[in-house]
Amino acid sequence: MTNPALILPGRTIGILGGGQLGRMFAIAARRMGYRVHALDPARDCPAGQVADVEWIAPYEDVDTARRFAEAVDVVTFEFENVPSETLAAVSELKPVHPSPTVLDTCRHRLREKTFLEGHGFPVARFAAVQSVEELRGALARIGTPAVLKTATFGYDGKGQVRIDDPAEAARAFATMGQTLGVLEAFVPFSCELSVVIARGASGEMAAFPVTENRHARHILDVSVAPADITDRTRARAVELARDVAQALDVVGVLAVEMFHLGNGDLIVNELAPRPHNSGHYTVDACVTDQFEQQLRAVCGLPLGDPALLRPAAMANLLGDLWEEGEPRWEKSLAYPDVKLHLYGKAEARVGRKMGHLTAMAETGEKAAERVLAARRALVER
Ligand code: AMP
């Protein structure tokens, strides 16, 4: 493992990717007295708005990425699909955490699943498919229902097709729109969980509370912490996340998404080697939030306390809420226990993550009721 040098407040952090994760990371870093540079292809991006310096360049622009690396002390990322050549150029100049090796494993579904299976972690049955014929063969082995996913660039259910009948193979392969896919057995889960865990340079770890995640149209809709599960399942979920973080040798924050089966078993669905949407509630509800934790890990500092201060729920605000005009912020802010986070995106599009709300209450379910009521209030006319 590479031990990052101690990078103390006053030094400069570079972020590859300028979306909302970069923005919240930059806020945490600036609060703690760091300088922040953000590189993103778009001007006035969410992270650029709060960074000290905004670098505007396509991710393929290796020369600019080199100059960016020269200007900072350490590099982290919030966008997983930075080209390997750019990452290699940056990591020749400055430490990158998590390492490009971790990123390479986690941004490719097939590599990720093979890694998980190879280390003995529970995953849904899967097969690589490169043609309709291979898909037919895989369907015969794995059965239906099944889910066909693209091997790369998949997030929020993009590039995902459910297959209920082998006769749908040709259509499903065409819909996926890529030549390399992963066929997965459909998992009849009772709920979805995630554990966001931080791992520091010397291998120490701190896990945030296990969160229950509810999706709508394959996009995260609501996260509730702590998840309403047995202590045994909670302990197992955290143990799984720790073991995965250890096996990956990750330095930084890692999100482990899991399916919870009716019999209590857990299956790992996906990994994200960065702060995660299901950890946004930590900003308001934990002693240390996931962005500060990422900062501490990449700077070689001790990790903070991830303890939950109060049960909490987070609801995403998608661009759909703008369909009838600007949401009525004052209505939602009339809920004094609800916190508003907006990412500074100028254009609201259907399905685009524009912000989120967090509520805290005596129980996670009560917090979920409050946060959903506050979200409904945004569009009440
Ligand atoms: P993913 O992009 O893999 O995280 O998938 C997005 C969402 O689709 C998940 O959070 C689940 O709700 C659903 N999903 C993905 N894979 C499966 C599966 N194998 N079985 C059942 N549901 C799935």
Short mmCIF file of N, CA, C and O in Angstrom, two decimals, residues 59-131:
data_model
loop_
_atom_site.label_atom_id
_atom_site.label_comp_id
_atom_site.label_asym_id
_atom_site.label_seq_id
_atom_site.Cartn_x
_atom_site.Cartn_y
_atom_site.Cartn_z
N TYR A 59 -11.66 15.66 -20.61
CA TYR A 59 -10.85 14.72 -19.82
C TYR A 59 -9.74 14.09 -20.66
O TYR A 59 -8.78 13.56 -20.13
N GLU A 60 -9.89 14.14 -21.98
CA GLU A 60 -8.87 13.55 -22.87
C GLU A 60 -7.67 14.48 -23.03
O GLU A 60 -6.65 14.09 -23.59
N ASP A 61 -7.77 15.71 -22.57
CA ASP A 61 -6.71 16.70 -22.76
C ASP A 61 -5.60 16.46 -21.71
O ASP A 61 -5.58 17.04 -20.62
N VAL A 62 -4.66 15.59 -22.10
CA VAL A 62 -3.62 15.15 -21.16
C VAL A 62 -2.69 16.31 -20.76
O VAL A 62 -2.27 16.40 -19.61
N ASP A 63 -2.42 17.22 -21.70
CA ASP A 63 -1.51 18.34 -21.38
C ASP A 63 -2.09 19.22 -20.27
O ASP A 63 -1.39 19.60 -19.33
N THR A 64 -3.38 19.54 -20.41
CA THR A 64 -4.01 20.36 -19.37
C THR A 64 -4.05 19.59 -18.06
O THR A 64 -3.80 20.16 -16.98
N ALA A 65 -4.34 18.31 -18.13
CA ALA A 65 -4.39 17.50 -16.90
C ALA A 65 -3.03 17.53 -16.20
O ALA A 65 -2.94 17.58 -14.97
N ARG A 66 -1.94 17.52 -17.00
CA ARG A 66 -0.59 17.59 -16.41
C ARG A 66 -0.37 18.93 -15.70
O ARG A 66 0.15 18.97 -14.59
N ARG A 67 -0.79 20.00 -16.36
CA ARG A 67 -0.59 21.33 -15.73
C ARG A 67 -1.42 21.43 -14.45
O ARG A 67 -1.00 22.00 -13.44
N PHE A 68 -2.62 20.87 -14.50
CA PHE A 68 -3.51 20.81 -13.32
C PHE A 68 -2.79 20.05 -12.19
O PHE A 68 -2.73 20.53 -11.05
N ALA A 69 -2.21 18.90 -12.53
CA ALA A 69 -1.53 18.09 -11.51
C ALA A 69 -0.36 18.86 -10.90
O ALA A 69 -0.10 18.78 -9.70
N GLU A 70 0.36 19.61 -11.76
CA GLU A 70 1.51 20.37 -11.25
C GLU A 70 1.09 21.44 -10.25
O GLU A 70 1.85 21.80 -9.35
N ALA A 71 -0.14 21.92 -10.39
CA ALA A 71 -0.60 23.03 -9.55
C ALA A 71 -1.15 22.56 -8.19
O ALA A 71 -1.49 23.40 -7.35
N VAL A 72 -1.29 21.25 -7.99
CA VAL A 72 -1.93 20.77 -6.75
C VAL A 72 -0.98 19.83 -6.00
O VAL A 72 0.08 19.45 -6.52
N ASP A 73 -1.36 19.45 -4.76
CA ASP A 73 -0.51 18.56 -3.97
C ASP A 73 -0.95 17.11 -4.01
O ASP A 73 -0.16 16.19 -3.82
N VAL A 74 -2.24 16.90 -4.21
CA VAL A 74 -2.78 15.53 -4.26
C VAL A 74 -4.03 15.59 -5.14
O VAL A 74 -4.67 16.63 -5.23
N VAL A 75 -4.34 14.46 -5.78
CA VAL A 75 -5.50 14.45 -6.69
C VAL A 75 -6.47 13.37 -6.26
O VAL A 75 -6.09 12.26 -5.88
N THR A 76 -7.75 13.74 -6.30
CA THR A 76 -8.80 12.74 -6.11
C THR A 76 -9.80 12.94 -7.24
O THR A 76 -9.61 13.81 -8.09
N PHE A 77 -10.83 12.11 -7.30
CA PHE A 77 -11.77 12.27 -8.41
C PHE A 77 -13.18 12.05 -7.92
O PHE A 77 -13.41 11.44 -6.88
N GLU A 78 -14.11 12.56 -8.69
CA GLU A 78 -15.50 12.31 -8.40
C GLU A 78 -16.18 11.73 -9.63
O GLU A 78 -17.30 11.29 -9.58
N PHE A 79 -15.46 11.75 -10.75
CA PHE A 79 -15.99 11.24 -12.01
C PHE A 79 -15.18 10.00 -12.35
O PHE A 79 -13.96 10.06 -12.45
N GLU A 80 -15.87 8.87 -12.50
CA GLU A 80 -15.13 7.61 -12.61
C GLU A 80 -14.59 7.34 -14.01
O GLU A 80 -13.74 6.48 -14.17
N ASN A 81 -15.07 8.06 -15.00
CA ASN A 81 -14.70 7.69 -16.37
C ASN A 81 -13.62 8.57 -16.98
O ASN A 81 -13.56 8.72 -18.20
N VAL A 82 -12.76 9.11 -16.14
CA VAL A 82 -11.58 9.84 -16.65
C VAL A 82 -10.72 8.82 -17.41
O VAL A 82 -10.43 7.74 -16.89
N PRO A 83 -10.30 9.15 -18.67
CA PRO A 83 -9.54 8.17 -19.45
C PRO A 83 -8.25 7.74 -18.73
O PRO A 83 -7.62 8.53 -18.03
N SER A 84 -7.87 6.48 -18.97
CA SER A 84 -6.68 5.92 -18.30
C SER A 84 -5.42 6.72 -18.59
O SER A 84 -4.58 6.90 -17.71
N GLU A 85 -5.28 7.24 -19.84
CA GLU A 85 -4.07 7.99 -20.19
C GLU A 85 -3.97 9.26 -19.34
O GLU A 85 -2.89 9.64 -18.89
N THR A 86 -5.11 9.91 -19.12
CA THR A 86 -5.11 11.13 -18.31
C THR A 86 -4.73 10.79 -16.87
O THR A 86 -3.89 11.45 -16.26
N LEU A 87 -5.33 9.71 -16.35
CA LEU A 87 -5.02 9.31 -14.97
C LEU A 87 -3.55 8.95 -14.83
O LEU A 87 -2.91 9.30 -13.83
N ALA A 88 -3.03 8.25 -15.84
CA ALA A 88 -1.62 7.84 -15.78
C ALA A 88 -0.72 9.07 -15.76
O ALA A 88 0.23 9.14 -14.97
N ALA A 89 -1.04 10.06 -16.62
CA ALA A 89 -0.22 11.28 -16.68
C ALA A 89 -0.26 12.01 -15.33
O ALA A 89 0.77 12.47 -14.83
N VAL A 90 -1.45 12.09 -14.75
CA VAL A 90 -1.61 12.80 -13.48
C VAL A 90 -0.85 12.04 -12.37
O VAL A 90 -0.14 12.64 -11.56
N SER A 91 -0.98 10.71 -12.37
CA SER A 91 -0.38 9.97 -11.26
C SER A 91 1.14 9.88 -11.37
O SER A 91 1.81 9.55 -10.41
N GLU A 92 1.71 10.21 -12.55
CA GLU A 92 3.17 10.31 -12.64
C GLU A 92 3.67 11.53 -11.87
O GLU A 92 4.80 11.58 -11.41
N LEU A 93 2.80 12.55 -11.78
CA LEU A 93 3.22 13.81 -11.18
C LEU A 93 2.85 13.94 -9.71
O LEU A 93 3.60 14.49 -8.91
N LYS A 94 1.65 13.46 -9.35
CA LYS A 94 1.16 13.66 -7.98
C LYS A 94 0.42 12.40 -7.50
O LYS A 94 -0.10 11.63 -8.32
N PRO A 95 0.36 12.21 -6.17
CA PRO A 95 -0.40 11.06 -5.67
C PRO A 95 -1.88 11.18 -6.07
O PRO A 95 -2.44 12.28 -6.05
N VAL A 96 -2.48 10.06 -6.46
CA VAL A 96 -3.91 10.02 -6.79
C VAL A 96 -4.57 9.01 -5.85
O VAL A 96 -4.12 7.87 -5.75
N HIS A 97 -5.59 9.45 -5.13
CA HIS A 97 -6.33 8.55 -4.23
C HIS A 97 -7.82 8.68 -4.48
O HIS A 97 -8.32 9.80 -4.51
N PRO A 98 -8.57 7.57 -4.59
CA PRO A 98 -8.09 6.20 -4.67
C PRO A 98 -7.19 6.01 -5.89
O PRO A 98 -7.22 6.81 -6.82
N SER A 99 -6.43 4.92 -5.88
CA SER A 99 -5.45 4.71 -6.95
C SER A 99 -6.14 4.39 -8.27
O SER A 99 -7.25 3.86 -8.29
N PRO A 100 -5.48 4.70 -9.39
CA PRO A 100 -6.05 4.34 -10.69
C PRO A 100 -6.37 2.84 -10.81
O PRO A 100 -7.30 2.46 -11.51
N THR A 101 -5.66 2.00 -10.09
CA THR A 101 -5.95 0.55 -10.13
C THR A 101 -7.34 0.27 -9.55
O THR A 101 -8.12 -0.51 -10.09
N VAL A 102 -7.64 0.91 -8.42
CA VAL A 102 -8.96 0.74 -7.80
C VAL A 102 -10.04 1.25 -8.75
O VAL A 102 -11.06 0.60 -8.98
N LEU A 103 -9.77 2.40 -9.34
CA LEU A 103 -10.73 2.99 -10.27
C LEU A 103 -10.97 2.05 -11.45
O LEU A 103 -12.12 1.82 -11.86
N ASP A 104 -9.90 1.47 -11.97
CA ASP A 104 -10.03 0.57 -13.12
C ASP A 104 -10.89 -0.64 -12.81
O ASP A 104 -11.64 -1.12 -13.66
N THR A 105 -10.78 -1.14 -11.58
CA THR A 105 -11.61 -2.29 -11.19
C THR A 105 -13.07 -1.87 -11.08
O THR A 105 -13.96 -2.57 -11.58
N CYS A 106 -13.32 -0.73 -10.46
CA CYS A 106 -14.70 -0.38 -10.11
C CYS A 106 -15.47 0.27 -11.25
O CYS A 106 -16.69 0.35 -11.19
N ARG A 107 -14.78 0.76 -12.28
CA ARG A 107 -15.55 1.44 -13.31
C ARG A 107 -15.91 0.51 -14.46
O ARG A 107 -16.47 0.93 -15.46
N HIS A 108 -15.56 -0.74 -14.31
CA HIS A 108 -15.85 -1.72 -15.35
C HIS A 108 -16.60 -2.87 -14.67
O HIS A 108 -16.05 -3.59 -13.86
N ARG A 109 -17.88 -2.98 -15.02
CA ARG A 109 -18.75 -3.90 -14.30
C ARG A 109 -18.24 -5.34 -14.31
O ARG A 109 -18.33 -6.05 -13.31
N LEU A 110 -17.68 -5.74 -15.44
CA LEU A 110 -17.20 -7.12 -15.54
C LEU A 110 -15.99 -7.33 -14.65
O LEU A 110 -15.89 -8.31 -13.91
N ARG A 111 -15.05 -6.36 -14.69
CA ARG A 111 -13.87 -6.47 -13.83
C ARG A 111 -14.28 -6.44 -12.37
O ARG A 111 -13.76 -7.19 -11.54
N GLU A 112 -15.24 -5.58 -12.06
CA GLU A 112 -15.70 -5.44 -10.67
C GLU A 112 -16.31 -6.76 -10.17
O GLU A 112 -16.00 -7.24 -9.09
N LYS A 113 -17.19 -7.34 -10.99
CA LYS A 113 -17.86 -8.58 -10.59
C LYS A 113 -16.85 -9.72 -10.48
O LYS A 113 -16.94 -10.55 -9.56
N THR A 114 -15.90 -9.74 -11.42
CA THR A 114 -14.89 -10.80 -11.40
C THR A 114 -14.03 -10.65 -10.14
O THR A 114 -13.71 -11.64 -9.47
N PHE A 115 -13.69 -9.41 -9.82
CA PHE A 115 -12.91 -9.14 -8.60
C PHE A 115 -13.68 -9.63 -7.36
O PHE A 115 -13.15 -10.33 -6.50
N LEU A 116 -14.96 -9.26 -7.29
CA LEU A 116 -15.77 -9.62 -6.11
C LEU A 116 -15.90 -11.14 -5.99
O LEU A 116 -15.69 -11.71 -4.93
N GLU A 117 -16.22 -11.77 -7.11
CA GLU A 117 -16.40 -13.23 -7.09
C GLU A 117 -15.08 -13.91 -6.73
O GLU A 117 -15.04 -14.84 -5.93
N GLY A 118 -13.99 -13.41 -7.33
CA GLY A 118 -12.67 -13.99 -7.09
C GLY A 118 -12.25 -13.91 -5.63
O GLY A 118 -11.48 -14.74 -5.15
N HIS A 119 -12.75 -12.90 -4.92
CA HIS A 119 -12.40 -12.77 -3.50
C HIS A 119 -13.45 -13.43 -2.61
O HIS A 119 -13.43 -13.25 -1.39
N GLY A 120 -14.38 -14.14 -3.22
CA GLY A 120 -15.36 -14.89 -2.43
C GLY A 120 -16.52 -14.07 -1.90
O GLY A 120 -17.25 -14.52 -1.00
N PHE A 121 -16.72 -12.86 -2.43
CA PHE A 121 -17.86 -12.05 -1.96
C PHE A 121 -19.13 -12.50 -2.69
O PHE A 121 -19.06 -12.91 -3.85
N PRO A 122 -20.28 -12.42 -2.01
CA PRO A 122 -21.52 -12.89 -2.65
C PRO A 122 -21.98 -11.91 -3.74
O PRO A 122 -22.19 -10.73 -3.47
N VAL A 123 -22.11 -12.42 -4.96
CA VAL A 123 -22.64 -11.60 -6.07
C VAL A 123 -23.71 -12.43 -6.80
O VAL A 123 -23.73 -13.65 -6.69
N ALA A 124 -24.57 -11.73 -7.54
CA ALA A 124 -25.56 -12.44 -8.35
C ALA A 124 -24.81 -13.22 -9.44
O ALA A 124 -23.73 -12.79 -9.87
N ARG A 125 -25.37 -14.34 -9.89
CA ARG A 125 -24.72 -15.09 -10.98
C ARG A 125 -24.60 -14.16 -12.18
O ARG A 125 -25.52 -13.40 -12.47
N PHE A 126 -23.48 -14.22 -12.86
CA PHE A 126 -23.30 -13.32 -14.01
C PHE A 126 -22.49 -13.99 -15.10
O PHE A 126 -21.82 -15.01 -14.87
N ALA A 127 -22.56 -13.42 -16.30
CA ALA A 127 -21.76 -13.90 -17.42
C ALA A 127 -21.46 -12.72 -18.33
O ALA A 127 -22.30 -11.83 -18.51
N ALA A 128 -20.27 -12.75 -18.92
CA ALA A 128 -19.90 -11.71 -19.91
C ALA A 128 -20.56 -12.08 -21.23
O ALA A 128 -20.61 -13.26 -21.59
N VAL A 129 -21.11 -11.09 -21.94
CA VAL A 129 -21.71 -11.39 -23.24
C VAL A 129 -21.24 -10.37 -24.28
O VAL A 129 -21.24 -9.17 -24.02
N GLN A 130 -20.83 -10.91 -25.43
CA GLN A 130 -20.32 -10.02 -26.49
C GLN A 130 -21.11 -10.14 -27.78
O GLN A 130 -20.75 -9.53 -28.78
N SER A 131 -22.15 -10.95 -27.78
CA SER A 131 -22.96 -11.10 -28.99
C SER A 131 -24.32 -11.65 -28.57
O SER A 131 -24.49 -12.13 -27.45
#
